[in-house]
Coordinates of C-alpha atoms in Angstrom, one line a residue:
Chain A
M1 CA -123.5 3.9 66.2
S2 CA -125.9 3.7 69.0
E3 CA -127.0 0.1 70.4
R4 CA -130.3 0.6 68.9
D5 CA -128.9 0.9 65.4
R6 CA -126.6 -2.0 66.0
E7 CA -129.6 -4.1 67.0
N8 CA -131.6 -3.0 63.9
I9 CA -129.0 -3.8 61.5
R10 CA -128.4 -7.3 63.4
R11 CA -132.0 -7.9 62.6
H12 CA -131.8 -6.9 59.2
I13 CA -128.8 -9.1 58.5
E14 CA -130.8 -12.0 59.9
T15 CA -133.7 -11.5 57.6
C16 CA -131.9 -10.4 54.3
P17 CA -129.8 -13.2 52.7
A18 CA -128.0 -10.8 50.5
C19 CA -126.6 -8.7 53.2
A20 CA -125.8 -12.0 55.4
A21 CA -123.7 -13.2 52.4
E22 CA -121.9 -9.9 52.2
V23 CA -121.2 -10.0 55.9
R24 CA -120.0 -13.6 55.8
D25 CA -117.6 -12.6 53.0
L26 CA -116.2 -9.5 54.8
E27 CA -115.8 -11.6 58.0
R28 CA -114.0 -14.4 56.1
L29 CA -111.7 -11.7 54.5
L30 CA -110.8 -9.9 57.6
E31 CA -110.3 -13.2 59.5
S32 CA -108.0 -14.2 56.8
A33 CA -106.2 -10.8 56.9
D34 CA -105.7 -11.3 60.7
S35 CA -104.4 -14.8 60.5
M36 CA -102.0 -13.4 57.8
G37 CA -100.8 -11.1 60.3
Q38 CA -100.3 -13.9 63.1
N39 CA -98.5 -16.1 60.5
M40 CA -96.3 -13.2 59.4
K41 CA -95.4 -12.8 63.1
A42 CA -94.7 -16.4 63.2
A43 CA -92.8 -16.2 60.2
L44 CA -90.5 -13.5 61.7
A45 CA -89.0 -16.2 63.7
G46 CA -87.0 -17.0 60.5
I47 CA -84.7 -14.0 61.4
D48 CA -82.6 -14.0 64.2
W49 CA -83.9 -11.3 66.2
D50 CA -81.7 -11.2 69.1
A51 CA -78.7 -11.1 66.9
Q52 CA -80.3 -8.5 64.9
A53 CA -81.1 -6.6 68.2
E54 CA -77.4 -6.9 69.2
K55 CA -76.3 -5.7 65.8
I56 CA -78.6 -2.6 66.1
V57 CA -77.2 -1.7 69.6
S58 CA -73.8 -2.3 68.5
A59 CA -74.3 -0.1 65.5
V60 CA -75.7 2.7 67.7
W61 CA -72.9 2.5 70.1
N62 CA -70.1 2.1 67.7
E63 CA -71.2 4.9 65.6
K64 CA -71.8 7.2 68.4
V65 CA -75.2 8.3 66.9
R66 CA -76.0 10.2 70.1
P67 CA -76.4 13.9 69.2
Q68 CA -72.9 15.6 69.7
V69 CA -72.1 19.3 69.7
E70 CA -70.7 19.8 66.1
P71 CA -67.1 20.8 66.3
R72 CA -66.9 24.5 65.6
R73 CA -65.6 25.0 61.9
E74 CA -62.5 26.4 61.4
R75 CA -62.7 29.8 59.9
V76 CA -61.2 29.9 56.5
W77 CA -59.2 33.2 56.4
L78 CA -58.2 34.7 53.1
F79 CA -54.5 35.0 54.0
G80 CA -54.4 32.0 56.2
P81 CA -51.7 29.4 55.9
R82 CA -53.9 26.9 54.3
L83 CA -54.6 29.3 51.4
K84 CA -51.0 30.4 50.9
P85 CA -50.3 28.1 47.9
V86 CA -53.6 29.2 46.3
L87 CA -52.6 32.9 46.8
A88 CA -49.2 32.4 45.6
G89 CA -50.5 30.7 42.2
L90 CA -53.0 33.6 41.7
L91 CA -50.2 36.2 42.2
L92 CA -47.9 34.4 39.8
G93 CA -50.7 34.4 37.3
I94 CA -51.4 38.1 37.6
M95 CA -47.8 38.8 37.1
V96 CA -47.4 36.7 34.1
G97 CA -50.5 38.0 32.5
A98 CA -49.2 41.5 33.1
A99 CA -45.9 40.9 31.5
A100 CA -47.6 39.4 28.6
M101 CA -50.0 42.2 28.0
F102 CA -46.9 44.6 28.3
I103 CA -45.0 42.7 25.6
T104 CA -48.2 42.5 23.4
Y105 CA -48.9 46.2 23.6
R106 CA -45.2 47.0 23.0
S107 CA -44.9 45.1 20.0
G108 CA -47.8 47.0 18.5
V109 CA -49.9 43.9 17.5
L110 CA -53.0 45.3 18.9
E111 CA -52.7 48.8 17.5
K112 CA -55.3 49.5 15.1
A113 CA -54.2 49.7 11.4
P114 CA -55.2 53.0 10.0
A115 CA -58.2 53.1 7.8
E116 CA -57.6 53.7 4.2
A117 CA -58.7 57.2 2.9
F118 CA -61.7 57.7 1.1
F119 CA -61.3 59.4 -2.3
A120 CA -64.0 60.5 -4.5
S121 CA -63.6 62.6 -7.7
N122 CA -65.1 66.1 -8.3
E123 CA -67.3 65.0 -11.0
F124 CA -68.6 62.2 -8.6
L125 CA -69.3 64.9 -5.9
G126 CA -70.9 67.1 -8.4
R127 CA -73.1 64.4 -9.5
I128 CA -74.1 63.7 -6.0
D129 CA -75.0 67.2 -5.3
Q130 CA -77.1 67.4 -8.5
E131 CA -79.0 64.3 -7.7
I132 CA -79.8 65.8 -4.0
A133 CA -80.6 68.9 -5.6
R134 CA -83.1 67.2 -8.1
R135 CA -84.6 65.1 -5.6
E136 CA -85.2 68.2 -3.3
I137 CA -87.0 70.1 -6.0
L138 CA -89.0 67.3 -7.0
D139 CA -90.4 67.1 -3.4
Y140 CA -90.7 70.9 -3.4
L141 CA -92.7 71.0 -6.7
E142 CA -94.9 68.2 -5.4
K143 CA -96.0 69.8 -2.5
N144 CA -96.6 73.1 -4.5
Q145 CA -98.6 71.3 -6.9
Y146 CA -100.9 70.0 -4.1
V147 CA -101.4 73.5 -2.5
L148 CA -102.0 75.2 -5.9
L149 CA -104.5 72.4 -7.0
E150 CA -106.3 72.8 -3.7
L151 CA -106.5 76.5 -4.2
A152 CA -107.7 76.1 -8.0
Q153 CA -110.4 73.8 -6.7
T154 CA -111.7 75.5 -3.6
Q155 CA -114.1 77.9 -5.1
T156 CA -117.5 77.7 -3.4
E157 CA -120.8 78.4 -4.7
S158 CA -121.1 81.9 -3.2
G159 CA -117.8 82.8 -4.8
D160 CA -115.7 82.7 -1.9
C161 CA -112.6 80.8 -1.9
R162 CA -110.8 79.9 1.4
L163 CA -107.4 78.7 1.9
T164 CA -107.5 75.9 4.4
E165 CA -105.5 76.0 7.6
A166 CA -103.2 73.2 6.5
A167 CA -102.5 74.7 3.1
A168 CA -101.8 78.2 4.8
R169 CA -99.3 76.2 6.8
E170 CA -97.9 74.4 3.9
T171 CA -97.4 77.8 1.9
R172 CA -95.2 79.4 4.7
E173 CA -93.1 76.1 4.9
L174 CA -92.6 76.0 1.2
L175 CA -91.5 79.5 1.2
G176 CA -88.9 78.8 3.6
K177 CA -87.8 75.9 1.8
K178 CA -87.5 78.0 -1.4
R179 CA -85.1 80.0 0.2
Y180 CA -83.0 76.9 1.2
L181 CA -83.4 75.7 -2.3
N182 CA -82.1 78.9 -4.1
P183 CA -78.3 78.2 -3.9
Q184 CA -79.0 74.4 -4.9
L185 CA -80.8 75.6 -7.9
E186 CA -77.7 77.8 -8.8
K187 CA -75.3 75.5 -8.1
A188 CA -76.8 72.7 -10.1
R189 CA -77.4 74.9 -13.0
M190 CA -81.2 74.3 -13.4
S191 CA -82.2 77.8 -14.8
K192 CA -85.5 76.5 -16.0
A193 CA -86.3 74.9 -12.7
K194 CA -85.1 78.0 -11.0
A195 CA -87.5 80.1 -13.1
I196 CA -90.6 78.1 -12.4
C197 CA -89.9 78.1 -8.7
D198 CA -89.5 81.9 -8.7
Q199 CA -92.7 82.1 -10.1
I200 CA -94.5 79.9 -7.7
E201 CA -92.5 81.6 -4.8
L202 CA -93.9 85.0 -6.0
L203 CA -97.4 83.4 -5.9
F204 CA -97.0 82.2 -2.6
Y205 CA -95.6 85.6 -1.3
E206 CA -98.9 86.9 -2.4
L207 CA -100.8 84.1 -0.8
A208 CA -98.8 84.4 2.5
Q209 CA -99.6 88.4 2.6
V210 CA -103.3 88.1 2.0
S211 CA -105.3 86.4 5.1
E212 CA -106.7 83.1 5.2
N213 CA -110.1 84.3 4.2
L214 CA -109.5 85.5 0.6
T215 CA -111.9 88.1 -0.8
P216 CA -113.4 86.7 -4.1
A217 CA -111.5 89.2 -6.1
Q218 CA -108.2 88.1 -4.5
C219 CA -108.9 84.5 -5.0
R220 CA -109.9 85.2 -8.6
G221 CA -106.6 87.0 -9.2
I222 CA -104.6 84.4 -7.9
Q223 CA -106.5 81.6 -9.7
N224 CA -106.0 83.8 -12.8
M225 CA -102.3 83.9 -12.2
I226 CA -102.0 80.4 -11.9
E227 CA -104.1 79.9 -15.2
E228 CA -102.2 82.7 -17.1
K229 CA -98.6 81.5 -16.2
N230 CA -99.7 77.9 -16.8
I231 CA -98.2 77.1 -13.5
L232 CA -99.7 73.7 -12.9
L233 CA -98.8 72.8 -16.4
K234 CA -95.1 73.9 -15.9
I235 CA -94.9 72.1 -12.6
K236 CA -96.1 69.1 -14.2
L237 CA -93.7 69.2 -17.1
L238 CA -90.7 70.1 -15.1
K239 CA -91.6 67.2 -12.8
K240 CA -91.5 64.8 -15.8
E241 CA -88.2 66.5 -16.9
L242 CA -86.6 66.0 -13.6
Q243 CA -87.8 62.3 -13.1
E244 CA -86.2 61.6 -16.7
S245 CA -83.0 63.1 -15.8
E246 CA -82.4 60.7 -12.6
V247 CA -78.6 60.2 -12.4
Chain B
M1 CA -72.9 -3.3 84.8
E2 CA -74.9 -6.4 85.1
D3 CA -76.9 -4.8 87.8
N4 CA -78.4 -2.4 85.4
R5 CA -79.7 -5.3 83.4
T6 CA -83.4 -4.5 82.5
T7 CA -86.2 -7.0 81.8
P8 CA -88.4 -7.0 78.7
N9 CA -91.5 -6.4 80.8
E10 CA -90.0 -3.1 82.1
D11 CA -92.2 -0.1 81.6
I12 CA -91.0 1.6 78.4
S13 CA -90.7 5.2 80.1
T14 CA -88.1 3.5 82.4
L15 CA -86.3 1.8 79.6
L16 CA -86.4 4.9 77.4
K17 CA -85.0 7.0 80.6
K18 CA -82.2 4.4 81.2
A19 CA -81.3 4.2 77.6
G20 CA -81.1 7.9 77.5
E21 CA -78.8 7.8 80.5
G22 CA -76.6 5.2 78.3
D23 CA -77.7 1.9 79.5
R24 CA -77.0 -0.2 76.6
H25 CA -79.1 -3.2 77.9
A26 CA -82.0 -1.1 78.2
F27 CA -81.8 0.2 74.7
K28 CA -81.3 -3.4 73.5
D29 CA -84.8 -4.3 75.3
I30 CA -86.4 -1.6 73.5
V31 CA -85.0 -2.8 70.2
S32 CA -86.0 -6.5 71.1
L33 CA -89.5 -5.6 72.1
H34 CA -90.3 -3.3 68.9
Q35 CA -88.0 -4.3 66.3
Q36 CA -90.4 -7.0 64.6
K37 CA -93.2 -4.5 64.3
V38 CA -90.9 -1.9 62.7
F39 CA -89.8 -4.6 60.4
L40 CA -93.3 -5.5 59.3
L41 CA -94.1 -1.9 58.7
A42 CA -90.9 -1.4 56.7
Y43 CA -91.4 -4.5 54.9
S44 CA -95.0 -3.4 53.9
I45 CA -93.6 -0.3 52.2
L46 CA -90.3 -1.6 50.7
R47 CA -91.1 -5.5 50.3
N48 CA -87.5 -6.2 50.3
R49 CA -86.2 -8.0 53.5
E50 CA -82.8 -6.7 53.5
D51 CA -84.0 -3.3 52.8
A52 CA -86.4 -3.5 55.6
L53 CA -83.9 -4.6 58.0
D54 CA -81.7 -1.7 57.2
V55 CA -84.7 0.4 57.9
V56 CA -85.1 -1.2 61.3
Q57 CA -81.6 -0.3 62.2
E58 CA -81.9 3.2 60.9
T59 CA -85.1 3.5 62.8
F60 CA -83.5 2.5 66.2
M61 CA -80.5 4.7 65.6
R62 CA -82.8 7.6 65.0
L63 CA -84.7 6.8 68.2
Y64 CA -81.5 6.9 70.1
Q65 CA -80.7 10.3 68.7
K66 CA -84.3 11.6 69.5
L67 CA -84.5 9.9 73.1
D68 CA -84.5 13.3 74.7
T69 CA -87.3 14.7 72.5
Y70 CA -89.7 11.8 73.6
E71 CA -92.6 13.1 75.5
K72 CA -93.8 10.8 78.2
D73 CA -97.5 11.1 77.5
R74 CA -96.9 10.3 73.9
N75 CA -97.7 6.6 72.7
F76 CA -94.3 5.1 72.3
Q77 CA -95.1 2.4 69.7
A78 CA -97.0 4.9 67.4
W79 CA -93.9 7.4 67.6
L80 CA -91.4 4.6 66.9
L81 CA -93.7 3.5 63.8
Q82 CA -94.1 7.0 62.5
I83 CA -90.2 7.2 62.6
A84 CA -90.1 3.9 60.8
K85 CA -92.7 5.0 58.2
N86 CA -90.9 8.2 57.6
L87 CA -87.6 6.3 57.1
S88 CA -89.1 3.8 55.0
I89 CA -90.5 6.3 52.6
D90 CA -87.2 8.3 52.6
Y91 CA -85.5 4.9 51.7
Y92 CA -88.1 4.0 49.1
R93 CA -87.6 7.3 47.4
K94 CA -83.8 7.3 47.6
H95 CA -83.3 3.6 46.3
Y96 CA -86.5 2.6 44.6
S97 CA -87.1 5.4 42.5
R98 CA -84.2 4.5 40.3
R99 CA -85.5 1.0 39.9
R100 CA -88.9 2.4 38.7
G101 CA -91.1 0.3 40.9
M102 CA -90.9 -2.3 43.4
E103 CA -91.1 -5.4 41.2
T104 CA -87.8 -6.5 42.2
G105 CA -88.9 -6.8 46.1
K106 CA -90.4 -9.9 47.2
S107 CA -94.0 -9.9 48.4
I108 CA -94.9 -10.7 52.1
E109 CA -95.9 -14.1 51.1
E110 CA -92.4 -14.7 49.8
L111 CA -90.8 -14.3 53.4
P112 CA -89.7 -17.6 54.9
L113 CA -93.0 -18.5 56.6
A114 CA -91.7 -21.2 58.7
A115 CA -94.8 -21.5 61.0
E116 CA -97.3 -21.2 58.1
D117 CA -99.5 -24.5 57.8
H118 CA -100.7 -24.6 54.3
A119 CA -102.1 -28.0 54.9
S120 CA -104.2 -27.3 57.8
N121 CA -106.8 -25.1 55.9
P122 CA -105.9 -24.9 52.1
E123 CA -109.0 -22.4 51.5
S124 CA -107.9 -20.1 54.2
S125 CA -104.3 -20.4 52.7
E126 CA -105.4 -19.5 49.2
L127 CA -107.3 -16.7 50.6
R128 CA -104.1 -15.3 52.3
H129 CA -102.2 -15.7 49.2
V130 CA -104.8 -13.8 47.2
I131 CA -104.9 -11.1 49.8
S132 CA -101.4 -10.7 49.8
R133 CA -101.1 -10.5 45.9
N134 CA -103.9 -8.0 45.8
L135 CA -102.3 -5.7 48.6
E136 CA -100.0 -4.6 45.9
R137 CA -102.8 -2.9 44.0
L138 CA -104.2 -0.9 47.1
G139 CA -103.0 3.0 47.2
E140 CA -100.0 3.3 49.6
R141 CA -102.0 4.6 52.6
Q142 CA -104.6 2.1 52.2
R143 CA -102.1 -0.7 52.1
L144 CA -100.2 0.9 55.1
I145 CA -103.3 1.0 57.2
F146 CA -104.5 -2.6 56.2
V147 CA -101.0 -3.8 57.1
M148 CA -100.8 -2.0 60.5
K149 CA -104.3 -2.9 61.4
H150 CA -104.1 -6.6 60.6
F151 CA -100.4 -7.5 60.4
N152 CA -99.0 -5.2 63.1
G153 CA -102.2 -5.5 65.3
L154 CA -102.3 -1.5 65.8
E155 CA -105.5 0.0 67.0
Y156 CA -107.2 3.0 64.8
R157 CA -106.1 5.4 67.2
E158 CA -102.4 4.1 66.9
I159 CA -102.4 4.2 63.3
A160 CA -103.8 7.7 63.2
Q161 CA -100.8 8.7 65.3
V162 CA -98.4 7.0 63.2
L163 CA -99.8 8.4 59.9
G164 CA -100.4 11.8 61.3
I165 CA -104.1 11.8 60.0
S166 CA -107.3 11.6 62.0
V167 CA -109.0 8.4 63.5
G168 CA -112.1 8.9 61.0
T169 CA -109.6 9.1 57.9
V170 CA -108.1 6.0 59.2
K171 CA -111.3 4.2 59.3
S172 CA -112.5 5.4 56.0
L173 CA -109.1 4.2 54.4
H174 CA -109.4 1.0 56.1
F175 CA -113.0 0.5 54.8
K176 CA -111.9 1.5 51.5
A177 CA -109.0 -0.8 51.5
V178 CA -111.3 -3.9 52.6
R179 CA -114.0 -3.0 50.1
N180 CA -111.4 -2.9 47.3
L181 CA -109.9 -6.1 48.3
K182 CA -113.2 -7.8 48.4
H183 CA -114.0 -6.5 45.0
W184 CA -110.9 -7.9 43.6
L185 CA -111.1 -11.3 45.4
S186 CA -114.8 -11.7 44.6
P187 CA -114.4 -13.4 41.4
Q188 CA -111.3 -15.6 42.4
L189 CA -113.0 -16.8 45.7
G190 CA -116.7 -16.9 44.7
M191 CA -117.8 -14.1 46.8
Q192 CA -120.5 -11.6 46.3
P193 CA -119.3 -8.7 44.1

C-alpha cells in the first residue's frame, strides 16, 4: 500500500466513527493477543528449561542419534547355518508326507470303486427307438406340411406359381432327411407313416427335378397331385395319430 | 573441554558448526536458545504440556541428525520450527487420532501462568481468556499462524518459511484468523460485529 493510500485511509478513519470503532476493536484484539504471547513466555518460566535442555542434550548424546552408517545386513543364505533347523524340519515333513502317501496308495483307499453297470431291457430300448423315430417323423411331417401349404397357396394372378428359394432349399433338405428316416420307419414298424412319407418323397422328387420357376402346367400338376392324394389331409391325420401315440 | 564452552550470544552458524563437530555445550546452547519457541509451537498444535515437551526433545534430536544438511543462508529458526511443526503434526496423527480430538489436552490458558497478573487489568485478562478459548475454533493453519505471529513473535516471512507457503498466503490466513476471532468475540466483549 502506498503512503498516499495510507494517508487517505487514516483520514477516513478519523472522520468515520464506524471504521474508527472497527480499528479500535481490532487493535484491542491484537494487543491482547500480543500480550498473551508475552504472558505465555513468562509462563514458560514454570518449566525448568535448563534441566530440560540438559535432558535433551543427554538424550541426543546417549542415544547417539548422529547418523551412522547402517551395519550391513547379513545375507540370509538358504543353506546357511541359521536356517539348518528349518531345512531339517522341512525335509522331515517331506519324508513323512511321502511315506504316508505311499501307505495310503498301497492300501487302495484312494482307488476308485468301479461304477455299477447300467442295464436296460430290450423292450425299454425298443421303446426309446420308437419314441425317437416318432419325434423325427413328426418333425419331418411338420416341415413338409409348411412347404406343401406354401406351394398350394402361391398361385399368382397370372397363373404362375413360384417356389421360393427357402422352400426349394427346404425341399432338398427334406429329401435328404427322408433317406435317413427310411430305416427308422421300417424298424419302428410304422407302415402307414412310411406310405405317406413315400408319397411326399415322390412329390418332392418331382419338385426338385423341375426348376424353381415352375410352368403353370407343372404347378397345376403338382397341386393336383397334392389334392388328389389328399396329402395335406393325410399329413394332418398322421401327425395327430403320432402325437396321440406318444410313449 | 571447558575451553570449548560457548556463550548463548554466539552466532548460530558458529554454534551449529561446533555442534556438528561434536561440541556438546554448543548444542546445549542451541537448545537453550530455541526450546521455548519450539515448545510454544508444539503446544499450540498438541495442547498438552507433556506431549509438547516430548516433541521439543524429538525436534532437537532430529536437528542434530540433520546438522550436516543445514544451509548457512537459511533462516535457522524457521527451519527448526518447520521440523517442530512436522513432528507435532506427526505426533498428533500418531497419538491423537485414537483419542478422537484434543479434548483431553489442556488449553494454553491452563498452563501454569506464574507471571500472569490477572488483577492488573481484568478486562485485558478476560479478553485473553476469550481469545484463548476461541483459538480452538480456528482452522489448523489459521491457528498456527496466529500463534506463531503473536505468541512466538515470528514475522510473516518466517511463518511462511516454517509452513512452506507464500507470505501473501500467510497474511491472508492471519487476516482471516483475526476476522474470525473478532466475529466470535464481538458478542462477548461488546465489540462491533
